[in-house]
Amino acid sequence: MLERRRISVEGIVQGVGFRPYIHRLATTSALRGFVRNDAGAVVIEVEGESSAVDRFLAQLTIAPPPLATIDRVQLEARTPTGEATFSIATSDDATDRSDELAVTIAPDAATCYACLRELFDPSDRRHRYPFISCSHCGPRLTILDTGPYDRERTSMAPFPMCGLCLAEYRDPSDRRFHAQTNACPECGPRVRFLRTTDSRLRTDDAALSAARSALSAGEIVAVKGLGGFHLACDATNRAAVTRLRARKHRDTKPLAVMVRDVGAARELGVVGDAEHDLLRSPERPIVLLEKAGNRPVLEALAPQNGRIGVMLPYTPLHHLLLADAARPLVMTSGNLHGEPMACDDALAISRLGDVADAFVLHDRRIAMRCDDSVVRARRVEGGASSGAFVRRARGYAPRAIALNEHVRAAVLAVGSHLKNTFCIAYGRSAVVSQHIGDLETPETRVTLLEMIRTYGRLLHVVPRIIAHDRHPDYASTRVANELDADHVVGVQHHHAHVLSCLAEHGVTEPAIGVVFDGAGLGDDGAVWGGELLFAEGARCDRLGHLGYVPLPGGDAAAARPWRVAASHLWNAFGNDETALPAEWMDRGMAGELRLLRQMLHKAVHSPLTSSVGRLFDAVASIAGVCDDARFEGEAAIALEKIAARDTDRAYVVEARRAGDSLIVDPVPIIRGVVADVRMGRSAAEISAAFHNTMCAVVVAMVHDASHRTGVRRVALSGGVFQNALLERLAGTALARLGYEVFMHEKVPCNDGGLSLGQALAATRAVSERR
Ligand code: ZN
Ligand code: ZN
Ligand code: FE
């Protein structure tokens, strides 16, 4: 019997070779009809014998193209029309609104192995062509101006395909059938090399060989990539690395390295199975590897850091540069301190001209900026390994996170002030944007607004609920107040952290949250960051926290761990200077301690804080590990790095009850650290004891909360949990005690994951109000 069916497929189905796949499937089953991209889905109509239609439907989801993800399939019966062929129709711009978020755009994907083979095959017409790609690989999000994904709506639009490319594009049996990024040296984008000091332009292979010479001469080369610029130099050349640091004003911040293959990665860091898979995944993040030994080259790239960030090439241009250079290359993001990543060629040349000796550019515009993602492999005792994001961006955004609750009205959460991301949630999905960065300059705020608009367009939603952090001075809060909305909901910082972690795991039941981070505005006006919370529906109760310590200078103190230590020491010993370690006192600046004491005494600009991030800073300084932090988290990273292994020594944990709250006193911890320093114990031993102590704090907090609530689900969140040692200690201890522990896997535990939790908190608050 003849029948016709309309099939709508939702998921990541645009720009991943899905329509060609459908075309092949339909034609091999002798079906007629069409397939086209719709605003929210791929729409298929097939007509033919019932048995063939049934077979088609059954096969549809069995082996989709590698980059596709099918979320939903909907069927409708139609009247046969007698169509004679199966065609790929042009896109329908009509916004077919449903009550689900339509995330049809794929993240950028690393060059696939089929394309790589051609890239290095001298007989292939794309031999050494830096923009080779196919249906299974290449840029997606970063070239997209607006949806649906078709060449004319991407920055590939100015490159009409040549005859050969068009033939591939039209051939259903070709890997490039309907590949919107299809191009070749005849018709596609071209690479060029430009020197800061001379106006001569080199193109194509001449550009690549000029780049190779520059890199091997130790020069710094700005390389245009997918979502921005990298600054590249020979990672094994100490002078080059030092010059890059000096020009970029980046003294100690770790520099990411790109290597040719996993073998080369092993020379820098320890690559286990989990790291291996992450390195080679199509997302190609920067993977934080434990350093392989203590060679000077590793120390120069990531000073006082136990890890080094390594990634494999993810564009054909990278593959060529790495193959030609035959050595690891530093590939650090080409933004100047505090500024968003340069995207535009002219802008990049003017901004990076003082840093780079030369530029490798190309004529394909970057439509959307997107940094490299940063992950660390996480090994869970007895469990499967997973990844923990430090930064989630290229390769992952805009992939949706499936929710286990229904968001009835679209909501936009504008995220945090630092490490900003935003989130749009609707239906049963949430899309978290790529890492946008710190909103310290007017440019970053403009970028945030632009991206919010672009994502709204891509996702076809106009959120009427806006969620923001309760901190009035966050730039994101100001952005939220400028946007038009029906509801604007302020969400407490640590509440958002807990919900973010729970949302990832689909946990909607009440749960305990332990949030250790740097700083977030608390309901009482203090700077929170060592919180024991209980989240239930739209509510979040504070069940306890680290005892308050005044912090002279507030948030600014984070840059000077020595100063934070002075507060904690004053809190523990008052004015008794004889109790303080002499070495620590000697490292202060003249009069610094006296001035801080006056501020503390008079309580001048000294907000109270329960921050565990600051407690790490204080301990790092007292132990002599780090007195000044040149980037956020430097002290904690250095402290984690030196921790002695295999010791269970710990300081005393004292908790008392004040009203409904459990207060964990930092004083015995600080006193223990000071006693160790005065006894001449090594920083390694002190660090190990402190990590064990903080694990005991987590356990004590969770015990108390579980006793009071009867709940045994625990979410660990906040930037402090980027610390792999603390995360492992606490996670293992809680699991052994029978708690169900949730850690971040899909978004960062730091403020980069905040927007997801904000979105859910606001949704729940609004639906409760109704
Ligand atoms: Zn490919
Ligand atoms: Zn071509
Ligand atoms: Fe935070």
XYZ file of C-alpha atoms and ligand atoms in Angstrom, residues 125-126 151 160-166 168 182-188, ligand 2:
19
model
C 43.339 18.216 -4.934
C 43.127 19.544 -1.366
C 26.015 28.435 3.531
C 30.790 30.294 -4.074
C 31.764 26.693 -4.781
C 33.735 25.852 -7.942
C 32.511 23.173 -10.356
C 34.352 20.312 -8.661
C 33.215 21.322 -5.166
C 29.652 21.784 -6.374
C 30.705 16.829 -4.566
C 32.875 22.587 1.364
C 35.732 24.439 -0.326
C 39.029 23.907 -2.111
C 42.100 25.945 -3.085
C 40.210 27.106 -6.213
C 37.140 28.501 -4.530
C 37.553 28.630 -0.759
Zn 36.251 24.324 -4.957
